[in-house]
Structures are given as C-alpha cells and as structure tokens.
Coordinates of C-alpha atoms (C1' of nucleotides) in Angstrom, one line a residue:
Chain T
X1 CA -7.0 12.5 -29.4
X2 CA -6.0 9.8 -26.9
X3 CA -8.6 7.9 -24.9
X4 CA -7.2 9.5 -21.7
X5 CA -7.4 13.1 -23.1
X6 CA -11.0 12.5 -24.2
X7 CA -11.9 11.2 -20.7
X8 CA -10.3 14.1 -18.9
X9 CA -11.9 16.6 -21.3
X10 CA -15.3 14.9 -20.7
X11 CA -14.6 15.1 -16.9
X12 CA -13.6 18.8 -17.1
X13 CA -17.2 19.5 -18.3
X14 CA -19.2 16.9 -16.4
X15 CA -17.3 16.8 -13.1
X16 CA -19.6 16.6 -10.0
X17 CA -18.8 18.3 -6.8
X18 CA -18.4 16.0 -3.8
X19 CA -17.1 16.8 -0.4
X20 CA -14.1 14.5 -0.9
X21 CA -13.1 16.3 -4.1
X22 CA -11.1 19.4 -4.2
X23 CA -9.1 18.1 -1.2
X24 CA -6.0 16.1 -0.9
X25 CA -6.6 15.3 2.8
X26 CA -5.7 11.6 2.7
X27 CA -8.0 10.9 5.7
X28 CA -11.0 12.2 3.8
X29 CA -10.0 10.4 0.6
X30 CA -9.4 7.2 2.4
X31 CA -12.7 7.5 4.3
X32 CA -14.7 8.2 1.1
X33 CA -13.0 5.2 -0.7
X34 CA -13.8 2.8 2.1
X35 CA -17.4 3.9 2.3
X36 CA -17.9 3.8 -1.5
X37 CA -16.6 0.2 -1.8
X38 CA -19.5 -1.7 -3.5
X39 CA -21.7 1.3 -2.6
X40 CA -23.4 3.9 -4.7
X41 CA -22.5 7.5 -4.0
X42 CA -26.1 8.3 -3.3
X43 CA -26.2 5.7 -0.5
X44 CA -22.7 6.4 0.9
X45 CA -22.8 10.2 0.9
X46 CA -24.9 10.7 4.2
X47 CA -22.5 8.2 5.9
X48 CA -19.5 10.2 4.8
X49 CA -21.0 13.4 6.1
X50 CA -21.8 11.7 9.5
X51 CA -18.3 10.3 9.9
X52 CA -16.6 13.6 9.1
X53 CA -19.0 15.3 11.5
X54 CA -18.3 12.8 14.3
X55 CA -14.7 12.2 13.5
X56 CA -13.2 15.3 11.8
X57 CA -9.7 13.8 11.9
X58 CA -8.1 10.4 12.0
X59 CA -7.2 11.0 15.6
X60 CA -10.8 11.3 16.6
X61 CA -11.6 8.1 14.8
X62 CA -8.7 6.3 16.4
X63 CA -9.9 7.4 19.8
X64 CA -13.4 6.1 19.3
X65 CA -14.8 2.8 20.5
X66 CA -15.5 0.2 17.9
X67 CA -19.1 0.1 19.0
X68 CA -19.6 3.7 18.2
X69 CA -18.0 3.3 14.8
X70 CA -20.3 0.4 14.0
X71 CA -23.3 2.3 15.2
X72 CA -22.5 5.1 12.8
X73 CA -22.0 2.5 10.0
X74 CA -25.3 0.9 10.8
X75 CA -27.3 0.2 7.7
X76 CA -24.5 0.5 5.2
X77 CA -23.6 -3.2 5.1
X78 CA -20.3 -5.0 4.7
X79 CA -19.5 -4.3 8.3
X80 CA -15.9 -5.5 8.1
X81 CA -15.3 -2.2 6.4
X82 CA -16.2 -0.4 9.6
X83 CA -14.1 -2.7 11.8
X84 CA -11.1 -2.4 9.4
X85 CA -11.6 1.4 9.1
X86 CA -11.3 1.7 12.9
X87 CA -8.4 -0.7 13.2
X88 CA -6.5 1.1 10.4
X89 CA -7.1 4.5 12.0
X90 CA -5.6 3.3 15.2
X91 CA -2.7 1.8 13.3
X92 CA -1.9 4.9 11.3
X93 CA -2.1 7.1 14.4
X94 CA 0.1 4.7 16.4
X95 CA 2.7 4.0 13.8
X96 CA 2.7 6.9 11.4
X97 CA 1.6 9.8 13.6
X98 CA -1.6 10.0 11.8
X99 CA -0.1 10.3 8.3
X100 CA -1.0 7.7 5.6
X101 CA 1.8 6.1 3.7
X102 CA 2.2 7.7 0.3
X103 CA 2.7 4.8 -2.0
X104 CA 0.5 2.0 -3.4
X105 CA 3.0 -0.6 -2.1
X106 CA 2.6 0.6 1.5
X107 CA -1.0 1.5 1.4
X108 CA -2.1 -2.0 0.3
X109 CA -0.6 -3.5 3.4
X110 CA -3.3 -1.7 5.5
X111 CA -6.5 -3.5 6.6
X112 CA -9.4 -2.8 4.3
X113 CA -7.2 -1.4 1.6
X114 CA -6.9 -3.6 -1.5
X115 CA -5.8 -3.0 -5.1
X116 CA -8.5 -0.5 -5.9
X117 CA -8.3 1.6 -2.8
X118 CA -4.5 1.6 -2.7
X119 CA -4.5 2.9 -6.3
X120 CA -7.1 5.5 -5.6
X121 CA -5.4 6.9 -2.6
X122 CA -1.9 6.8 -4.1
X123 CA -3.1 8.5 -7.3
X124 CA -5.6 11.0 -5.9
X125 CA -3.6 12.1 -2.8
X126 CA 0.0 11.6 -4.0
X127 CA -0.2 11.6 -7.8
X128 CA 1.3 8.1 -8.1
X129 CA 1.0 6.7 -11.6
X130 CA -1.3 3.8 -10.6
X131 CA -4.6 3.0 -12.4
X132 CA -7.8 2.3 -10.5
X133 CA -9.9 -0.7 -11.5
X134 CA -13.5 -0.7 -10.3
X135 CA -16.8 -1.7 -11.7
X136 CA -17.1 1.5 -13.8
X137 CA -13.6 1.0 -15.3
X138 CA -14.3 -2.6 -16.1
X139 CA -17.4 -1.6 -18.0
X140 CA -15.9 1.2 -20.0
X141 CA -12.8 -0.8 -21.0
X142 CA -14.6 -4.0 -21.9
X143 CA -17.0 -2.1 -24.1
X144 CA -14.6 0.4 -25.7
X145 CA -12.0 -2.3 -26.6
X146 CA -14.6 -5.1 -27.1
X147 CA -13.1 -7.5 -24.5
X148 CA -15.3 -10.4 -23.5
X149 CA -13.0 -11.9 -20.8
X150 CA -15.2 -12.3 -17.7
X151 CA -14.3 -9.5 -15.3
X152 CA -14.8 -11.5 -12.1
X153 CA -11.9 -13.9 -12.8
X154 CA -8.2 -13.7 -12.1
X155 CA -7.5 -13.5 -15.8
X156 CA -10.0 -10.8 -16.1
X157 CA -8.5 -8.8 -13.4
X158 CA -5.0 -9.0 -14.8
X159 CA -6.2 -8.2 -18.3
X160 CA -8.1 -5.1 -17.4
X161 CA -5.7 -3.9 -14.8
X162 CA -2.9 -4.0 -17.4
X163 CA -5.1 -2.2 -19.9
X164 CA -6.1 0.5 -17.4
X165 CA -2.5 1.1 -16.5
X166 CA -1.6 1.3 -20.2
X167 CA -4.1 4.1 -20.9
X168 CA -3.5 6.0 -17.7
X169 CA -2.6 9.6 -18.2
X170 CA 0.8 9.6 -16.6
X171 CA 0.8 13.4 -16.4
X172 CA -2.3 13.5 -14.3
X173 CA -3.2 10.2 -12.7
X174 CA -5.4 11.9 -10.0
X175 CA -7.7 13.5 -12.5
X176 CA -7.6 10.6 -14.9
X177 CA -8.7 8.0 -12.4
X178 CA -11.6 10.1 -11.2
X179 CA -12.5 10.9 -14.8
X180 CA -12.6 7.2 -16.0
X181 CA -14.7 6.2 -13.0
X182 CA -17.2 9.0 -13.4
X183 CA -17.4 8.4 -17.1
X184 CA -18.1 4.7 -16.6
X185 CA -20.7 5.6 -14.0
X186 CA -22.6 8.3 -15.8
X187 CA -22.0 8.1 -19.6
X188 CA -21.1 4.4 -20.0
X189 CA -23.8 3.3 -17.6
X190 CA -24.7 -0.3 -16.9
X191 CA -28.1 -0.3 -18.7
X192 CA -29.2 1.6 -21.8
X193 CA -26.4 4.2 -22.0
X194 CA -27.1 7.1 -24.4
X195 CA -24.3 6.3 -26.9
X196 CA -25.6 8.9 -29.3
X197 CA -23.9 11.6 -27.2
X198 CA -20.8 9.6 -26.2
X199 CA -17.5 11.1 -27.3
X200 CA -16.3 7.6 -28.1
X201 CA -19.1 6.5 -30.4
X202 CA -16.8 6.6 -33.5
X203 CA -14.3 4.3 -32.0
X204 CA -16.0 2.1 -29.4
X205 CA -16.0 -1.6 -30.4
X206 CA -19.1 -2.5 -28.5
X207 CA -21.1 0.3 -30.1
X208 CA -19.9 -0.6 -33.5
X209 CA -20.7 -4.3 -33.1
X210 CA -23.9 -3.9 -31.1
X211 CA -22.4 -5.4 -27.9
X212 CA -23.1 -2.6 -25.5
X213 CA -25.8 -4.4 -23.7
X214 CA -23.8 -7.7 -23.5
X215 CA -20.5 -6.3 -22.2
X216 CA -18.9 -6.6 -19.7
X217 CA -19.2 -10.4 -19.2
X218 CA -19.5 -11.5 -15.7
X219 CA -19.8 -15.1 -14.4
X220 CA -23.0 -15.7 -12.6
X221 CA -23.0 -16.0 -8.8
X222 CA -24.5 -19.1 -7.2
X223 CA -27.9 -19.0 -5.7
X224 CA -28.3 -17.7 -2.2
X225 CA -29.0 -20.3 0.5
X226 CA -32.2 -20.2 2.5
X227 CA -32.0 -19.8 6.3
X228 CA -34.6 -19.7 9.0
X229 CA -34.2 -17.2 11.8
X230 CA -36.2 -17.0 15.0
X231 CA -35.5 -14.0 17.1
X232 CA -36.6 -14.0 20.7
X233 CA -37.9 -10.6 21.7
X234 CA -38.1 -10.6 25.4
X235 CA -40.3 -7.9 27.0
X236 CA -40.3 -7.7 30.8
X237 CA -42.9 -5.9 33.0
X238 CA -40.2 -3.4 33.9
X239 CA -39.6 -2.5 30.3
X240 CA -36.4 -4.4 29.5
X241 CA -35.3 -6.7 26.7
X242 CA -32.3 -8.8 25.8
X243 CA -29.7 -8.1 23.1
X244 CA -26.7 -10.2 22.4
X245 CA -23.5 -9.4 20.5
X246 CA -22.7 -11.5 17.4
X247 CA -19.1 -12.5 18.1
X248 CA -18.6 -15.3 15.6
X249 CA -17.3 -14.7 12.1
X250 CA -19.9 -14.5 9.5
X251 CA -22.6 -11.9 8.8
X252 CA -23.0 -8.9 11.1
X253 CA -20.0 -9.6 13.3
X254 CA -19.9 -7.4 16.4
X255 CA -23.4 -6.1 15.8
X256 CA -26.3 -6.8 18.2
X257 CA -29.5 -8.8 17.8
X258 CA -32.2 -10.4 19.8
X259 CA -31.4 -13.9 21.0
X260 CA -31.5 -16.1 17.9
X261 CA -32.6 -19.7 17.3
X262 CA -31.8 -20.8 13.8
X263 CA -33.7 -23.8 12.5
X264 CA -33.4 -26.1 9.5
X265 CA -37.0 -25.5 8.3
X266 CA -39.8 -23.1 8.9
X267 CA -40.8 -23.0 12.6
X268 CA -44.3 -23.0 14.0
X269 CA -45.5 -22.1 17.6
X270 CA -45.3 -25.7 18.9
X271 CA -41.8 -26.3 17.4
X272 CA -40.5 -23.1 19.0
X273 CA -42.1 -24.0 22.4
X274 CA -40.2 -27.3 22.4
X275 CA -37.0 -25.5 21.5
X276 CA -37.5 -23.0 24.4
X277 CA -37.9 -25.9 26.9
X278 CA -34.3 -26.6 26.3
X279 CA -33.5 -23.2 27.8
X280 CA -32.9 -24.0 31.5
X281 CA -33.0 -20.3 32.3
X282 CA -36.7 -20.2 31.3
X283 CA -37.7 -23.5 32.9
X284 CA -39.4 -22.2 36.0
X285 CA -40.5 -18.9 34.6
X286 CA -43.9 -17.9 33.5
X287 CA -44.0 -16.3 30.1
X288 CA -46.3 -15.7 27.2
X289 CA -45.2 -16.5 23.7
X290 CA -46.7 -14.8 20.6
X291 CA -45.6 -14.5 17.0
X292 CA -45.2 -10.9 15.8
X293 CA -45.2 -11.5 12.0
X294 CA -47.7 -13.9 10.6
X295 CA -45.8 -14.3 7.3
X296 CA -42.0 -14.7 7.3
X297 CA -40.0 -11.6 6.8
X298 CA -37.5 -12.4 4.0
X299 CA -34.3 -10.4 4.4
X300 CA -32.2 -10.8 1.3
X301 CA -28.4 -10.7 1.4
X302 CA -26.0 -11.5 -1.5
X303 CA -25.5 -15.1 -0.4
X304 CA -28.3 -15.8 2.0
X305 CA -32.1 -15.3 2.2
X306 CA -33.1 -15.0 5.8
X307 CA -36.7 -16.2 6.5
X308 CA -37.4 -14.6 9.7
X309 CA -39.9 -14.7 12.5
X310 CA -39.9 -12.4 15.5
X311 CA -41.3 -14.2 18.7
X312 CA -42.5 -11.9 21.5
X313 CA -41.8 -13.3 24.9
X314 CA -43.7 -11.4 27.6
X315 CA -42.3 -12.1 31.0
X316 CA -42.5 -10.7 34.5
X317 CA -38.8 -10.7 35.0
X318 CA -36.0 -11.5 32.7
X319 CA -34.0 -14.7 33.3
X320 CA -30.8 -12.6 33.2
X321 CA -29.8 -9.0 33.0
X322 CA -31.3 -7.1 30.1
X323 CA -31.3 -3.6 28.7
X324 CA -33.9 -0.9 29.1
X325 CA -36.1 -0.6 26.0
X326 CA -35.2 3.1 25.7
X327 CA -31.5 2.2 25.4
X328 CA -32.1 -0.1 22.4
X329 CA -31.2 2.5 19.8
X330 CA -27.7 2.9 21.3
X331 CA -26.7 -0.5 19.9
X332 CA -25.6 -1.2 16.3
X333 CA -28.0 -3.6 14.8
X334 CA -28.6 -5.1 11.3
X335 CA -31.2 -3.5 9.2
X336 CA -33.5 -6.5 9.7
X337 CA -33.5 -5.8 13.4
X338 CA -33.8 -2.1 13.0
X339 CA -36.9 -2.4 10.9
X340 CA -38.5 -4.7 13.4
X341 CA -37.7 -2.2 16.2
X342 CA -39.4 0.5 14.3
X343 CA -42.5 -1.7 13.5
X344 CA -42.9 -3.1 16.9
X345 CA -42.7 0.3 18.5
X346 CA -42.1 -1.2 22.0
Chain Y
dA1 C1' -9.9 -19.8 -7.9
dA2 C1' -14.2 -19.5 -5.2
dT3 C1' -16.7 -17.9 -1.7
dT4 C1' -18.3 -14.7 1.7
dC5 C1' -19.0 -10.7 3.4
dG6 C1' -25.2 -5.9 3.1
dG7 C1' -28.1 -3.3 1.6
dG8 C1' -30.4 -0.2 -1.7
dG9 C1' -32.0 0.8 -6.2
dG10 C1' -32.9 0.2 -11.4
dG11 C1' -35.4 -2.1 -15.0
Chain D
dC1 C1' -37.1 -11.5 -10.8
dC2 C1' -32.6 -10.1 -12.5
dC3 C1' -28.7 -7.0 -12.3
dC4 C1' -25.2 -3.5 -10.4
dC5 C1' -22.7 -0.7 -7.1
dA6 C1' -15.6 4.1 -6.6
dG7 C1' -14.0 -4.3 -3.5
dA8 C1' -11.5 -6.8 0.4
dA9 C1' -10.6 -10.8 2.9
dT10 C1' -10.9 -15.5 3.6
dT11 C1' -11.1 -20.2 2.3

DNA sequence: AATTCGGGGGG
DNA sequence: CCCCCAGAATT
C-alpha cells in the first residue's frame, strides 16, 4: 500500500471532529488556518469559536474596526496575523465580492497567506493538487524517509516540499493534506511517539535505524536578548489611567500599554525618579511613586526576555487626558499587561 | 539566508 | 531549562 493510502486509511479511523472540518466554506477554512499558524489546536480553538461568533461571515469581519479584531485576538500572539486577517477580509470583500480566489497562485498573493496556508486552502476548499508543508509534515517525512537535512533552511524547505508533493494523493488532496498533518501531530508526535502501534513501523527509516528521537534536524535559534521595561501606571484621584498605542513596528504593534520607559539595565527607584524628571508634563505636579513588583516580572518571547517593573504613579490629576479605569478592558493589550491588570485589581 | 514576529504547554 | 506548535513577512 502506498504511503498516501496508509495515511488516509489511518485518518479515516482517527479523524477528529473540528468546527472547520466537514465544511468547504473558504472563510471558515481560511480563518482556522490563520489562527492555527504556529499555534496548537487546543490554544486556537476558543479563538476560532469567538471569531465565528462575532464575525459569522467575511463581510462582518471586513466591516469591523481593527481595534475590535485585535481585542478578540488578544492573548493569541503574533498579532500581525490579526492585522493581516482584517486587511485581507476587507480586500476580498472589496475586490472579489467576498469570495476567496480558488488557486494557490492567487491565494498566496494575499496578506498573511504564505506557502502553507495557500496550499491548505487551495486543497481543502478547491481540491487543488498542492501539498501542505507544516511542522507535522516535516517531522513525518524526515523520519519516514530518514532525511537529516535541517528543516528550517531554504534547502530543507525545497527538499521536503518536493517530497510532500510527490507523495500527495492526487485523487484526494483535501483529505490527504489533513491526514498527513493529523498523523504527524498525533501518531508521529515530537517526543516519544508510540511506534509500536504505527502503521509505518515496518518501513520507517528512522524507526529502523533508531533515529526517531533525533529527527527532524532543526538549526538552533540564537539566544533571546534581555530587555528592561518600566511601565508607568498612572492612577488619578478621579479613577483614570493612561494607555498608549504601540505604533512602531516590532512587538505588539497596534496594541495598548501603559507608558513605557525602556532602560539598558535594571532600574531602581532613584534611577526612575531621575528619568521622570525629564518629563516636562510631570514637572510641577505632585505625585507618589511606588514599585508594584519587588522582583522583576520576566515575560518570555521567542526572541526577547522582558524584565519588567510596574511603577505606580498616584497623582491628583493626570497631566493629560486619560481613560477611566473601568474602560481599561476595552483595549487590546499584551498578555504581560493583562496579567498586571488582573493582579493589580485597580 | 537570517531574523523577527507570542504565548502556551510538554518533558 | 530545553523543545514544539496546521508559518509569514521583513531584513
């Protein structure tokens, strides 16, 4: 039996039911694929439900404000996905009357849709013969064929993409693509898969040669950089605070935060006081400065470790216009800020 | 070809 | 502490 037939047979028995399966609604497939980029199903599922509930059609999503889309995306990370999701919804409504293009070639032109997502939508929605290549597929192919080419290189991508395309079941690309991903996710799992019950354990190169735990090969990422964040949490007598929008490119673009002072090294009370003196807005105002967290809160991102202090600035009246504390939950904020808001309990 | 985008969970 | 996750865009 061919590799593809074994995969689809396994899938016919082990298929899980998800709300984006058993539909060919390209809006739902697209939404699920964007949410699931670099995201486990368990984490993404509640967000998918929330988006479908708030935006049942692409027209609803296109009509929304970006701030509302980001608020709904809050906590899921990689926020460019939400911005691109919204932009593409508007684009597809404006240019295609709400209908997604039905080929890989046209889909990949859209913001937020790369090789994987274009292949997924084209095959699942329109039965185009184009193989998906995600982390699960890399793992299965590298183990089954015993390929030690690093997967996070240009050569690795070409090698595995070609192989995935070669073994694609041309008669049923939609089922095949979902089968190979589900198989990689659940049977050919990253750590300690149960190869004793694997339908490929007679032919898998990695199993035969004892390489299951070493494949796939991935080049190591460089170490994350340390940063020092000081958030200024203003609290006025009238119950207002200050949030600002992050407009620069970089992390958390278009999300909100308390006014931020980033420093080269860890900051103590006196250092921060001298920093605040540079704020002309605060010059003639009377305020009390206290540190909320004695130890730094370390928020870990893929490429940055944020050593964070929250400074409480109690003040009679804000230097410029603020927002009422009971409105704070209307703004999309990073998880780091959200956790503080819950802990501080204004 | 490298780097940068988040956050949660497993071992 | 390491790793991985239904990757894409930018440099």
